[in-house]
PDB file of C-alpha atoms in Angstrom:
ATOM      1  CA  MET A 741      -2.751-181.629 -49.423  1.00  0.00           C
ATOM      2  CA  ASP A 742      -1.705-184.556 -51.599  1.00  0.00           C
ATOM      3  CA  ALA A 743       0.168-184.297 -54.841  1.00  0.00           C
ATOM      4  CA  PRO A 744      -0.850-186.285 -57.936  1.00  0.00           C
ATOM      5  CA  GLY A 745       0.917-189.631 -58.007  1.00  0.00           C
ATOM      6  CA  ASP A 746       1.492-189.858 -54.243  1.00  0.00           C
ATOM      7  CA  SER A 747       1.324-193.361 -52.843  1.00  0.00           C
ATOM      8  CA  GLN A 748      -1.349-194.231 -50.298  1.00  0.00           C
ATOM      9  CA  ARG A 749       1.414-194.639 -47.715  1.00  0.00           C
ATOM     10  CA  THR A 750       2.668-191.086 -48.335  1.00  0.00           C
ATOM     11  CA  LYS A 751      -0.863-189.688 -48.077  1.00  0.00           C
ATOM     12  CA  THR A 752      -1.417-191.553 -44.800  1.00  0.00           C
ATOM     13  CA  TRP A 753       1.853-190.286 -43.323  1.00  0.00           C
ATOM     14  CA  ARG A 754       1.027-186.712 -44.295  1.00  0.00           C
ATOM     15  CA  ARG A 755      -2.227-186.928 -42.392  1.00  0.00           C
ATOM     16  CA  ILE A 756      -0.461-188.441 -39.386  1.00  0.00           C
ATOM     17  CA  VAL A 757       2.132-185.657 -39.413  1.00  0.00           C
ATOM     18  CA  LEU A 758      -0.616-183.018 -39.704  1.00  0.00           C
ATOM     19  CA  CYS A 759      -2.486-184.496 -36.726  1.00  0.00           C
ATOM     20  CA  ALA A 760       0.720-184.809 -34.679  1.00  0.00           C
ATOM     21  CA  MET A 761       1.675-181.189 -35.349  1.00  0.00           C
ATOM     22  CA  THR A 762      -1.839-179.919 -34.656  1.00  0.00           C
ATOM     23  CA  PHE A 763      -2.379-181.805 -31.407  1.00  0.00           C
ATOM     24  CA  GLY A 764       1.253-181.385 -30.372  1.00  0.00           C
ATOM     25  CA  TYR A 765       1.207-177.631 -30.847  1.00  0.00           C
ATOM     26  CA  GLY A 766      -2.083-177.558 -28.950  1.00  0.00           C
ATOM     27  CA  ALA A 767      -0.299-179.358 -26.104  1.00  0.00           C
ATOM     28  CA  TYR A 768       2.253-176.557 -25.973  1.00  0.00           C
ATOM     29  CA  TYR A 769      -0.635-174.236 -25.188  1.00  0.00           C
ATOM     30  CA  LEU A 770      -1.802-176.456 -22.361  1.00  0.00           C
ATOM     31  CA  CYS A 771       1.529-175.611 -20.745  1.00  0.00           C
ATOM     32  CA  LYS A 772       1.230-171.929 -21.643  1.00  0.00           C
ATOM     33  CA  SER A 773      -2.366-171.099 -20.781  1.00  0.00           C
ATOM     34  CA  ASN A 774      -2.206-172.558 -17.305  1.00  0.00           C
ATOM     35  CA  ILE A 775      -0.659-169.347 -16.006  1.00  0.00           C
ATOM     36  CA  SER A 776      -3.789-167.318 -16.725  1.00  0.00           C
ATOM     37  CA  VAL A 777      -5.884-169.850 -14.821  1.00  0.00           C
ATOM     38  CA  ILE A 778      -3.654-170.282 -11.777  1.00  0.00           C
ATOM     39  CA  GLY A 779      -2.579-166.648 -11.497  1.00  0.00           C
ATOM     40  CA  PRO A 780      -5.704-165.346  -9.789  1.00  0.00           C
ATOM     41  CA  LEU A 781      -5.804-168.389  -7.516  1.00  0.00           C
ATOM     42  CA  MET A 782      -2.204-167.835  -6.425  1.00  0.00           C
ATOM     43  CA  GLU A 783      -2.847-164.148  -5.803  1.00  0.00           C
ATOM     44  CA  ASP A 784      -5.965-164.968  -3.761  1.00  0.00           C
ATOM     45  CA  ALA A 785      -3.892-167.413  -1.705  1.00  0.00           C
ATOM     46  CA  GLY A 786      -1.402-164.640  -0.966  1.00  0.00           C
ATOM     47  CA  LEU A 787       1.461-166.346  -2.772  1.00  0.00           C
ATOM     48  CA  TYR A 788       2.062-163.423  -5.125  1.00  0.00           C
ATOM     49  CA  THR A 789       1.417-159.697  -5.089  1.00  0.00           C
ATOM     50  CA  ASP A 790       0.439-157.751  -8.181  1.00  0.00           C
ATOM     51  CA  GLU A 791       4.032-156.552  -8.433  1.00  0.00           C
ATOM     52  CA  SER A 792       5.604-159.995  -8.182  1.00  0.00           C
ATOM     53  CA  TRP A 793       3.023-161.375 -10.600  1.00  0.00           C
ATOM     54  CA  GLY A 794       3.942-158.637 -13.080  1.00  0.00           C
ATOM     55  CA  THR A 795       7.604-159.563 -12.689  1.00  0.00           C
ATOM     56  CA  LEU A 796       6.751-163.199 -13.352  1.00  0.00           C
ATOM     57  CA  LEU A 797       4.884-162.314 -16.536  1.00  0.00           C
ATOM     58  CA  ALA A 798       7.758-160.090 -17.690  1.00  0.00           C
ATOM     59  CA  VAL A 799      10.261-162.894 -17.082  1.00  0.00           C
ATOM     60  CA  GLY A 800       8.051-165.230 -19.134  1.00  0.00           C
ATOM     61  CA  SER A 801       7.844-162.719 -21.977  1.00  0.00           C
ATOM     62  CA  ALA A 802      11.620-162.313 -21.948  1.00  0.00           C
ATOM     63  CA  GLY A 803      12.012-166.081 -22.100  1.00  0.00           C
ATOM     64  CA  TYR A 804       9.598-166.314 -25.020  1.00  0.00           C
ATOM     65  CA  ALA A 805      11.387-163.540 -26.920  1.00  0.00           C
ATOM     66  CA  ALA A 806      14.771-165.170 -26.346  1.00  0.00           C
ATOM     67  CA  GLY A 807      13.347-168.522 -27.432  1.00  0.00           C
ATOM     68  CA  LYS A 808      12.037-167.025 -30.673  1.00  0.00           C
ATOM     69  CA  PHE A 809      15.515-165.675 -31.375  1.00  0.00           C
ATOM     70  CA  PHE A 810      17.320-168.972 -30.696  1.00  0.00           C
ATOM     71  CA  GLY A 811      14.631-171.440 -31.810  1.00  0.00           C
ATOM     72  CA  GLY A 812      15.124-171.060 -35.554  1.00  0.00           C
ATOM     73  CA  PRO A 813      18.858-171.759 -35.594  1.00  0.00           C
ATOM     74  CA  VAL A 814      18.404-174.691 -33.211  1.00  0.00           C
ATOM     75  CA  VAL A 815      15.740-176.205 -35.491  1.00  0.00           C
ATOM     76  CA  ASP A 816      17.965-175.612 -38.514  1.00  0.00           C
ATOM     77  CA  THR A 817      20.788-177.460 -36.768  1.00  0.00           C
ATOM     78  CA  PHE A 818      18.949-180.390 -35.180  1.00  0.00           C
ATOM     79  CA  GLY A 819      15.760-180.706 -37.224  1.00  0.00           C
ATOM     80  CA  GLY A 820      12.161-179.827 -36.550  1.00  0.00           C
ATOM     81  CA  LYS A 821      10.957-183.289 -35.566  1.00  0.00           C
ATOM     82  CA  TRP A 822      13.426-183.727 -32.714  1.00  0.00           C
ATOM     83  CA  ILE A 823      13.128-180.192 -31.429  1.00  0.00           C
ATOM     84  CA  PHE A 824       9.318-180.374 -31.537  1.00  0.00           C
ATOM     85  CA  MET A 825       9.278-183.477 -29.342  1.00  0.00           C
ATOM     86  CA  ILE A 826      12.106-182.500 -26.981  1.00  0.00           C
ATOM     87  CA  ALA A 827      10.755-178.971 -26.468  1.00  0.00           C
ATOM     88  CA  MET A 828       7.286-180.359 -25.751  1.00  0.00           C
ATOM     89  CA  ALA A 829       8.737-182.706 -23.125  1.00  0.00           C
ATOM     90  CA  ILE A 830      10.717-179.891 -21.481  1.00  0.00           C
ATOM     91  CA  SER A 831       7.673-177.615 -21.503  1.00  0.00           C
ATOM     92  CA  GLY A 832       5.598-180.331 -19.862  1.00  0.00           C
ATOM     93  CA  LEU A 833       8.293-180.998 -17.273  1.00  0.00           C
ATOM     94  CA  SER A 834       8.618-177.319 -16.394  1.00  0.00           C
ATOM     95  CA  THR A 835       4.828-177.161 -15.994  1.00  0.00           C
ATOM     96  CA  VAL A 836       5.021-180.049 -13.528  1.00  0.00           C
ATOM     97  CA  VAL A 837       7.797-178.238 -11.635  1.00  0.00           C
ATOM     98  CA  MET A 838       5.605-175.138 -11.464  1.00  0.00           C
ATOM     99  CA  GLY A 839       2.771-177.218 -10.052  1.00  0.00           C
ATOM    100  CA  LEU A 840       4.868-179.012  -7.457  1.00  0.00           C
ATOM    101  CA  TRP A 841       6.936-176.063  -6.261  1.00  0.00           C
ATOM    102  CA  GLY A 842       4.630-173.135  -7.014  1.00  0.00           C
ATOM    103  CA  GLN A 843       5.018-171.680  -3.547  1.00  0.00           C
ATOM    104  CA  ALA A 844       8.751-171.155  -4.017  1.00  0.00           C
ATOM    105  CA  SER A 845       8.711-168.025  -6.154  1.00  0.00           C
ATOM    106  CA  GLY A 846      12.276-168.429  -7.441  1.00  0.00           C
ATOM    107  CA  VAL A 847      11.630-171.991  -8.604  1.00  0.00           C
ATOM    108  CA  PHE A 848       8.282-171.008 -10.089  1.00  0.00           C
ATOM    109  CA  MET A 849       9.766-168.033 -11.930  1.00  0.00           C
ATOM    110  CA  SER A 850      12.701-170.078 -13.263  1.00  0.00           C
ATOM    111  CA  ALA A 851      10.385-172.865 -14.435  1.00  0.00           C
ATOM    112  CA  TRP A 852       8.130-170.310 -16.124  1.00  0.00           C
ATOM    113  CA  PHE A 853      11.120-168.757 -17.911  1.00  0.00           C
ATOM    114  CA  VAL A 854      12.270-172.188 -19.134  1.00  0.00           C
ATOM    115  CA  ASN A 855       8.718-173.079 -20.131  1.00  0.00           C
ATOM    116  CA  ARG A 856       8.247-169.945 -22.208  1.00  0.00           C
ATOM    117  CA  PHE A 857      11.761-170.089 -23.682  1.00  0.00           C
ATOM    118  CA  ILE A 858      11.316-173.651 -24.875  1.00  0.00           C
ATOM    119  CA  GLN A 859       7.715-173.121 -26.048  1.00  0.00           C
ATOM    120  CA  ALA A 860       9.021-170.612 -28.568  1.00  0.00           C
ATOM    121  CA  PHE A 861      10.869-173.453 -30.274  1.00  0.00           C
ATOM    122  CA  GLY A 862       7.550-175.169 -31.073  1.00  0.00           C
ATOM    123  CA  TRP A 863       6.486-172.993 -33.977  1.00  0.00           C
ATOM    124  CA  ALA A 864       9.993-172.956 -35.459  1.00  0.00           C
ATOM    125  CA  ALA A 865       9.861-176.752 -35.364  1.00  0.00           C
ATOM    126  CA  VAL A 866       6.468-176.808 -37.126  1.00  0.00           C
ATOM    127  CA  VAL A 867       7.873-174.529 -39.810  1.00  0.00           C
ATOM    128  CA  GLY A 868      10.869-176.873 -40.134  1.00  0.00           C
ATOM    129  CA  ILE A 869       8.727-180.016 -40.406  1.00  0.00           C
ATOM    130  CA  THR A 870       6.060-178.805 -42.821  1.00  0.00           C
ATOM    131  CA  PRO A 871       8.101-178.382 -46.032  1.00  0.00           C
ATOM    132  CA  LYS A 872       9.499-181.889 -45.645  1.00  0.00           C
ATOM    133  CA  TRP A 873       6.054-183.506 -45.606  1.00  0.00           C
ATOM    134  CA  ILE A 874       3.643-181.161 -47.343  1.00  0.00           C
ATOM    135  CA  PRO A 875       3.803-180.068 -50.987  1.00  0.00           C
ATOM    136  CA  GLN A 876       4.382-176.353 -51.397  1.00  0.00           C
ATOM    137  CA  ARG A 877       0.962-175.735 -52.950  1.00  0.00           C
ATOM    138  CA  SER A 878      -0.721-177.007 -49.737  1.00  0.00           C
ATOM    139  CA  GLN A 879       1.519-175.462 -47.080  1.00  0.00           C
ATOM    140  CA  GLY A 880      -0.668-172.399 -46.542  1.00  0.00           C
ATOM    141  CA  LYS A 881      -3.673-174.602 -45.738  1.00  0.00           C
ATOM    142  CA  ILE A 882      -1.605-176.756 -43.410  1.00  0.00           C
ATOM    143  CA  PHE A 883      -0.184-173.754 -41.539  1.00  0.00           C
ATOM    144  CA  ALA A 884      -3.742-172.413 -41.187  1.00  0.00           C
ATOM    145  CA  ILE A 885      -4.877-175.681 -39.588  1.00  0.00           C
ATOM    146  CA  VAL A 886      -1.873-176.038 -37.289  1.00  0.00           C
ATOM    147  CA  SER A 887      -1.986-172.375 -36.256  1.00  0.00           C
ATOM    148  CA  LEU A 888      -5.530-172.894 -34.933  1.00  0.00           C
ATOM    149  CA  SER A 889      -4.334-175.616 -32.587  1.00  0.00           C
ATOM    150  CA  TYR A 890      -3.404-173.142 -29.871  1.00  0.00           C
ATOM    151  CA  LEU A 891      -7.118-172.517 -29.432  1.00  0.00           C
ATOM    152  CA  PHE A 892      -7.669-176.189 -28.609  1.00  0.00           C
ATOM    153  CA  GLY A 893      -5.058-176.148 -25.856  1.00  0.00           C
ATOM    154  CA  ASP A 894      -6.358-172.890 -24.458  1.00  0.00           C
ATOM    155  CA  VAL A 895      -9.967-174.127 -24.402  1.00  0.00           C
ATOM    156  CA  ILE A 896      -8.975-177.315 -22.585  1.00  0.00           C
ATOM    157  CA  VAL A 897      -7.185-175.359 -19.842  1.00  0.00           C
ATOM    158  CA  ARG A 898     -10.028-172.928 -19.269  1.00  0.00           C
TER     159      ARG A 898
END
């Protein structure tokens, strides 16, 4: 991960950035995987039918697809670091909204769309951050580590 001649400070910051991206991207999945846990509970409580639940999942998929389309240009314009942090905050906030107003299907569906739309910006931000901190010869290893982080978030939720 380190290049010959790097200062100790640079090496330390690279490790900090790697940990922040790994745990941060895992946190995105905390906000994503919750739907698979709460879905059956909400159906059992009679809050959603199979049809309305399918609509909710389709709306989330549409949000994620749209976010993938717009995320790259947004990261290119504003930078990966800022988008990574702002998108994580918005994803967390929309998860809170889903928890507080889950019985109002319109609010829940809108919050889920926003959550999925903004989550799609997370990976674009990681891709924007990595080349600035990690030498090219180590980027494949770093992407492999960070790409596993979704498993951490998913395991925590379940």
